Amino acid sequence: PSGEIVEGDSVTLNCSSDSNPPAEISWFKGGTTVGSGRIYSISNISSDHSGEYKCKSINKHGEKYSDGVTLNI
């Protein structure tokens, strides 16, 4: 959910995928991979973390990106 984020806060992003076989999940900020797994956490957030984040789920049947979430710090 949206809300005010200030420097020093912690932010947790969650991504879920209901697929068979289970999907592998990666996190992206812009076009850069920043993490993997269902949960992506940022502690002690700073303005460097501002930007749009998306997760991507992928299995042998294909891949799909989530809608983006924009962090403004």
Tab-separated table of N, CA, C and O in Angstrom:
chain	number	residue	atom	x	y	z
A	1	PRO	N	0.828	-1.208	0.000
A	1	PRO	CA	0.000	0.000	0.000
A	1	PRO	C	0.857	1.250	0.000
A	1	PRO	O	2.009	1.229	0.445
A	2	SER	N	0.284	2.319	-0.525
A	2	SER	CA	1.043	3.559	-0.582
A	2	SER	C	1.044	4.223	0.784
A	2	SER	O	0.182	3.989	1.617
A	3	GLY	N	2.018	5.045	1.011
A	3	GLY	CA	2.141	5.757	2.260
A	3	GLY	C	3.438	6.517	2.269
A	3	GLY	O	4.290	6.316	1.406
A	4	GLU	N	3.599	7.399	3.249
A	4	GLU	CA	4.811	8.187	3.320
A	4	GLU	C	5.967	7.323	3.802
A	4	GLU	O	5.847	6.580	4.775
A	5	ILE	N	7.074	7.402	3.080
A	5	ILE	CA	8.286	6.688	3.464
A	5	ILE	C	9.364	7.733	3.712
A	5	ILE	O	9.575	8.618	2.880
A	6	VAL	N	10.022	7.633	4.845
A	6	VAL	CA	11.083	8.586	5.161
A	6	VAL	C	12.396	7.835	5.336
A	6	VAL	O	12.413	6.630	5.619
A	7	GLU	N	13.495	8.550	5.141
A	7	GLU	CA	14.819	7.926	5.274
A	7	GLU	C	14.948	7.254	6.630
A	7	GLU	O	14.506	7.782	7.646
A	8	GLY	N	15.540	6.061	6.619
A	8	GLY	CA	15.719	5.287	7.839
A	8	GLY	C	14.638	4.256	8.067
A	8	GLY	O	14.799	3.361	8.894
A	9	ASP	N	13.491	4.388	7.354
A	9	ASP	CA	12.416	3.406	7.480
A	9	ASP	C	12.838	2.058	6.907
A	9	ASP	O	13.826	1.954	6.181
A	10	SER	N	12.064	1.041	7.219
A	10	SER	CA	12.200	-0.273	6.592
A	10	SER	C	10.976	-0.519	5.721
A	10	SER	O	9.864	-0.150	6.088
A	11	VAL	N	11.187	-1.136	4.563
A	11	VAL	CA	10.108	-1.423	3.626
A	11	VAL	C	10.206	-2.888	3.225
A	11	VAL	O	11.294	-3.404	2.976
A	12	THR	N	9.053	-3.550	3.189
A	12	THR	CA	8.996	-4.940	2.749
A	12	THR	C	8.014	-5.048	1.596
A	12	THR	O	6.864	-4.623	1.715
A	13	LEU	N	8.471	-5.614	0.478
A	13	LEU	CA	7.630	-5.857	-0.684
A	13	LEU	C	7.381	-7.356	-0.785
A	13	LEU	O	8.302	-8.152	-0.613
A	14	ASN	N	6.124	-7.729	-1.044
A	14	ASN	CA	5.748	-9.132	-1.147
A	14	ASN	C	5.236	-9.438	-2.542
A	14	ASN	O	4.526	-8.628	-3.136
A	15	CYS	N	5.584	-10.606	-3.041
A	15	CYS	CA	5.140	-11.046	-4.351
A	15	CYS	C	4.687	-12.493	-4.234
A	15	CYS	O	5.423	-13.330	-3.706
A	16	SER	N	3.490	-12.783	-4.709
A	16	SER	CA	3.024	-14.169	-4.660
A	16	SER	C	2.634	-14.624	-6.057
A	16	SER	O	2.195	-13.833	-6.892
A	17	SER	N	2.808	-15.904	-6.293
A	17	SER	CA	2.483	-16.492	-7.577
A	17	SER	C	1.859	-17.858	-7.336
A	17	SER	O	2.400	-18.679	-6.601
A	18	ASP	N	0.702	-18.088	-7.948
A	18	ASP	CA	0.014	-19.367	-7.813
A	18	ASP	C	0.184	-20.109	-9.132
A	18	ASP	O	-0.586	-19.910	-10.069
A	19	SER	N	1.224	-20.915	-9.227
A	19	SER	CA	1.522	-21.583	-10.488
A	19	SER	C	1.979	-23.013	-10.246
A	19	SER	O	2.416	-23.369	-9.156
A	20	ASN	N	1.867	-23.815	-11.278
A	20	ASN	CA	2.303	-25.197	-11.223
A	20	ASN	C	3.079	-25.509	-12.496
A	20	ASN	O	2.513	-25.449	-13.577
A	21	PRO	N	4.383	-25.774	-12.406
A	21	PRO	CA	5.162	-25.878	-11.164
A	21	PRO	C	5.384	-24.511	-10.525
A	21	PRO	O	5.187	-23.489	-11.182
A	22	PRO	N	5.757	-24.484	-9.249
A	22	PRO	CA	5.979	-23.200	-8.566
A	22	PRO	C	6.972	-22.329	-9.318
A	22	PRO	O	7.924	-22.822	-9.918
A	23	ALA	N	6.705	-21.041	-9.280
A	23	ALA	CA	7.552	-20.090	-10.008
A	23	ALA	C	8.723	-19.635	-9.156
A	23	ALA	O	8.631	-19.591	-7.929
A	24	GLU	N	9.804	-19.293	-9.831
A	24	GLU	CA	10.897	-18.584	-9.193
A	24	GLU	C	10.602	-17.099	-9.312
A	24	GLU	O	10.141	-16.629	-10.352
A	25	ILE	N	10.884	-16.358	-8.260
A	25	ILE	CA	10.543	-14.935	-8.229
A	25	ILE	C	11.806	-14.101	-8.121
A	25	ILE	O	12.693	-14.383	-7.308
A	26	SER	N	11.875	-13.077	-8.970
A	26	SER	CA	12.978	-12.111	-8.953
A	26	SER	C	12.403	-10.711	-8.811
A	26	SER	O	11.295	-10.427	-9.265
A	27	TRP	N	13.194	-9.828	-8.217
A	27	TRP	CA	12.801	-8.428	-8.027
A	27	TRP	C	13.663	-7.520	-8.887
A	27	TRP	O	14.866	-7.730	-9.018
A	28	PHE	N	13.023	-6.506	-9.447
A	28	PHE	CA	13.707	-5.557	-10.311
A	28	PHE	C	13.413	-4.134	-9.872
A	28	PHE	O	12.297	-3.815	-9.464
A	29	LYS	N	14.435	-3.307	-9.947
A	29	LYS	CA	14.272	-1.853	-9.814
A	29	LYS	C	14.696	-1.288	-11.157
A	29	LYS	O	15.862	-1.413	-11.546
A	30	GLY	N	13.741	-0.708	-11.878
A	30	GLY	CA	14.015	-0.342	-13.261
A	30	GLY	C	14.306	-1.626	-14.015
A	30	GLY	O	13.550	-2.580	-13.946
A	31	GLY	N	15.405	-1.715	-14.707
A	31	GLY	CA	15.760	-2.929	-15.427
A	31	GLY	C	16.811	-3.765	-14.723
A	31	GLY	O	17.340	-4.710	-15.297
A	32	THR	N	17.110	-3.439	-13.474
A	32	THR	CA	18.195	-4.096	-12.749
A	32	THR	C	17.650	-5.075	-11.716
A	32	THR	O	16.751	-4.722	-10.945
A	33	THR	N	18.186	-6.289	-11.699
A	33	THR	CA	17.790	-7.264	-10.685
A	33	THR	C	18.343	-6.836	-9.328
A	33	THR	O	19.531	-6.540	-9.196
A	34	VAL	N	17.458	-6.794	-8.327
A	34	VAL	CA	17.883	-6.370	-6.993
A	34	VAL	C	17.662	-7.434	-5.930
A	34	VAL	O	18.101	-7.268	-4.784
A	35	GLY	N	16.986	-8.523	-6.272
A	35	GLY	CA	16.755	-9.552	-5.274
A	35	GLY	C	15.988	-10.723	-5.841
A	35	GLY	O	15.589	-10.725	-7.004
A	36	SER	N	15.790	-11.728	-4.995
A	36	SER	CA	15.024	-12.897	-5.397
A	36	SER	C	14.236	-13.402	-4.204
A	36	SER	O	14.535	-13.062	-3.054
A	37	GLY	N	13.228	-14.201	-4.496
A	37	GLY	CA	12.387	-14.735	-3.431
A	37	GLY	C	11.108	-13.942	-3.285
A	37	GLY	O	10.952	-12.849	-3.833
A	38	ARG	N	10.182	-14.508	-2.530
A	38	ARG	CA	8.846	-13.932	-2.412
A	38	ARG	C	8.855	-12.580	-1.711
A	38	ARG	O	8.011	-11.727	-1.968
A	39	ILE	N	9.801	-12.364	-0.811
A	39	ILE	CA	9.852	-11.134	-0.024
A	39	ILE	C	11.139	-10.385	-0.331
A	39	ILE	O	12.220	-10.963	-0.373
A	40	TYR	N	10.994	-9.075	-0.569
A	40	TYR	CA	12.157	-8.208	-0.772
A	40	TYR	C	12.098	-7.121	0.292
A	40	TYR	O	11.138	-6.354	0.358
A	41	SER	N	13.094	-7.075	1.149
A	41	SER	CA	13.115	-6.123	2.263
A	41	SER	C	14.247	-5.124	2.092
A	41	SER	O	15.345	-5.480	1.660
A	42	ILE	N	13.946	-3.884	2.416
A	42	ILE	CA	14.952	-2.830	2.433
A	42	ILE	C	14.920	-2.230	3.834
A	42	ILE	O	13.878	-1.773	4.298
A	43	SER	N	16.050	-2.251	4.519
A	43	SER	CA	16.126	-1.622	5.831
A	43	SER	C	16.964	-0.356	5.719
A	43	SER	O	17.792	-0.230	4.810
A	44	ASN	N	16.714	0.567	6.617
A	44	ASN	CA	17.438	1.845	6.617
A	44	ASN	C	17.397	2.481	5.225
A	44	ASN	O	18.418	2.791	4.622
A	45	ILE	N	16.189	2.667	4.730
A	45	ILE	CA	15.981	3.137	3.362
A	45	ILE	C	16.501	4.564	3.186
A	45	ILE	O	16.502	5.359	4.130
A	46	SER	N	16.978	4.849	1.978
A	46	SER	CA	17.482	6.187	1.662
A	46	SER	C	16.968	6.596	0.289
A	46	SER	O	16.322	5.804	-0.414
A	47	SER	N	17.269	7.814	-0.107
A	47	SER	CA	16.793	8.312	-1.399
A	47	SER	C	17.339	7.484	-2.562
A	47	SER	O	16.733	7.438	-3.629
A	48	ASP	N	18.463	6.790	-2.347
A	48	ASP	CA	19.009	5.914	-3.390
A	48	ASP	C	18.049	4.788	-3.751
A	48	ASP	O	18.156	4.208	-4.834
A	49	HIS	N	17.135	4.459	-2.852
A	49	HIS	CA	16.189	3.376	-3.091
A	49	HIS	C	14.934	3.842	-3.831
A	49	HIS	O	14.070	3.022	-4.138
A	50	SER	N	14.807	5.120	-4.111
A	50	SER	CA	13.637	5.615	-4.843
A	50	SER	C	13.594	4.997	-6.235
A	50	SER	O	14.626	4.774	-6.869
A	51	GLY	N	12.389	4.727	-6.716
A	51	GLY	CA	12.230	4.185	-8.053
A	51	GLY	C	11.086	3.204	-8.114
A	51	GLY	O	10.358	2.990	-7.137
A	52	GLU	N	10.917	2.581	-9.279
A	52	GLU	CA	9.838	1.627	-9.488
A	52	GLU	C	10.351	0.201	-9.335
A	52	GLU	O	11.354	-0.170	-9.947
A	53	TYR	N	9.659	-0.574	-8.527
A	53	TYR	CA	10.006	-1.970	-8.274
A	53	TYR	C	8.929	-2.884	-8.854
A	53	TYR	O	7.736	-2.580	-8.767
A	54	LYS	N	9.374	-4.006	-9.424
A	54	LYS	CA	8.465	-5.030	-9.936
A	54	LYS	C	9.024	-6.386	-9.576
A	54	LYS	O	10.242	-6.557	-9.442
A	55	CYS	N	8.141	-7.367	-9.459
A	55	CYS	CA	8.621	-8.734	-9.348
A	55	CYS	C	8.281	-9.482	-10.627
A	55	CYS	O	7.357	-9.110	-11.358
A	56	LYS	N	9.061	-10.512	-10.890
A	56	LYS	CA	8.826	-11.363	-12.057
A	56	LYS	C	8.774	-12.800	-11.590
A	56	LYS	O	9.651	-13.265	-10.860
A	57	SER	N	7.708	-13.491	-11.986
A	57	SER	CA	7.620	-14.921	-11.709
A	57	SER	C	7.892	-15.676	-13.000
A	57	SER	O	7.454	-15.259	-14.081
A	58	ILE	N	8.628	-16.771	-12.888
A	58	ILE	CA	8.994	-17.533	-14.073
A	58	ILE	C	9.003	-19.029	-13.742
A	58	ILE	O	9.465	-19.439	-12.693
A	59	ASN	N	8.413	-19.809	-14.651
A	59	ASN	CA	8.532	-21.260	-14.606
A	59	ASN	C	8.617	-21.761	-16.040
A	59	ASN	O	8.736	-20.959	-16.979
A	60	LYS	N	8.546	-23.066	-16.235
A	60	LYS	CA	8.757	-23.618	-17.575
A	60	LYS	C	7.668	-23.219	-18.563
A	60	LYS	O	7.850	-23.343	-19.770
A	61	HIS	N	6.544	-22.724	-18.076
A	61	HIS	CA	5.451	-22.338	-18.958
A	61	HIS	C	5.520	-20.880	-19.399
A	61	HIS	O	4.787	-20.461	-20.295
A	62	GLY	N	6.349	-20.084	-18.742
A	62	GLY	CA	6.463	-18.689	-19.130
A	62	GLY	C	6.846	-17.807	-17.964
A	62	GLY	O	7.281	-18.277	-16.915
A	63	GLU	N	6.678	-16.512	-18.179
A	63	GLU	CA	7.029	-15.536	-17.151
A	63	GLU	C	6.021	-14.405	-17.155
A	63	GLU	O	5.343	-14.159	-18.153
A	64	LYS	N	5.917	-13.748	-16.032
A	64	LYS	CA	4.998	-12.620	-15.914
A	64	LYS	C	5.541	-11.620	-14.907
A	64	LYS	O	6.022	-12.002	-13.835
A	65	TYR	N	5.452	-10.332	-15.272
A	65	TYR	CA	5.830	-9.250	-14.373
A	65	TYR	C	4.606	-8.762	-13.607
A	65	TYR	O	3.492	-8.747	-14.137
A	66	SER	N	4.835	-8.334	-12.390
A	66	SER	CA	3.780	-7.698	-11.607
A	66	SER	C	3.607	-6.250	-12.072
A	66	SER	O	4.428	-5.725	-12.824
A	67	ASP	N	2.553	-5.634	-11.589
A	67	ASP	CA	2.456	-4.186	-11.701
A	67	ASP	C	3.584	-3.590	-10.875
A	67	ASP	O	4.063	-4.211	-9.916
A	68	GLY	N	4.000	-2.407	-11.218
A	68	GLY	CA	5.071	-1.755	-10.488
A	68	GLY	C	4.576	-1.030	-9.254
A	68	GLY	O	3.420	-0.622	-9.178
A	69	VAL	N	5.462	-0.894	-8.302
A	69	VAL	CA	5.210	-0.041	-7.144
A	69	VAL	C	6.360	0.966	-7.071
A	69	VAL	O	7.521	0.603	-7.218
A	70	THR	N	6.008	2.235	-6.921
A	70	THR	CA	7.018	3.291	-6.910
A	70	THR	C	7.274	3.744	-5.476
A	70	THR	O	6.330	4.057	-4.743
A	71	LEU	N	8.532	3.731	-5.108
A	71	LEU	CA	8.944	4.244	-3.800
A	71	LEU	C	9.523	5.635	-3.984
A	71	LEU	O	10.433	5.828	-4.785
A	72	ASN	N	8.977	6.589	-3.248
A	72	ASN	CA	9.494	7.956	-3.246
A	72	ASN	C	10.005	8.265	-1.844
A	72	ASN	O	9.219	8.303	-0.902
A	73	ILE	N	11.298	8.435	-1.736
A	73	ILE	CA	11.885	8.696	-0.422
A	73	ILE	C	12.425	10.112	-0.405
A	73	ILE	O	13.156	10.514	-1.273
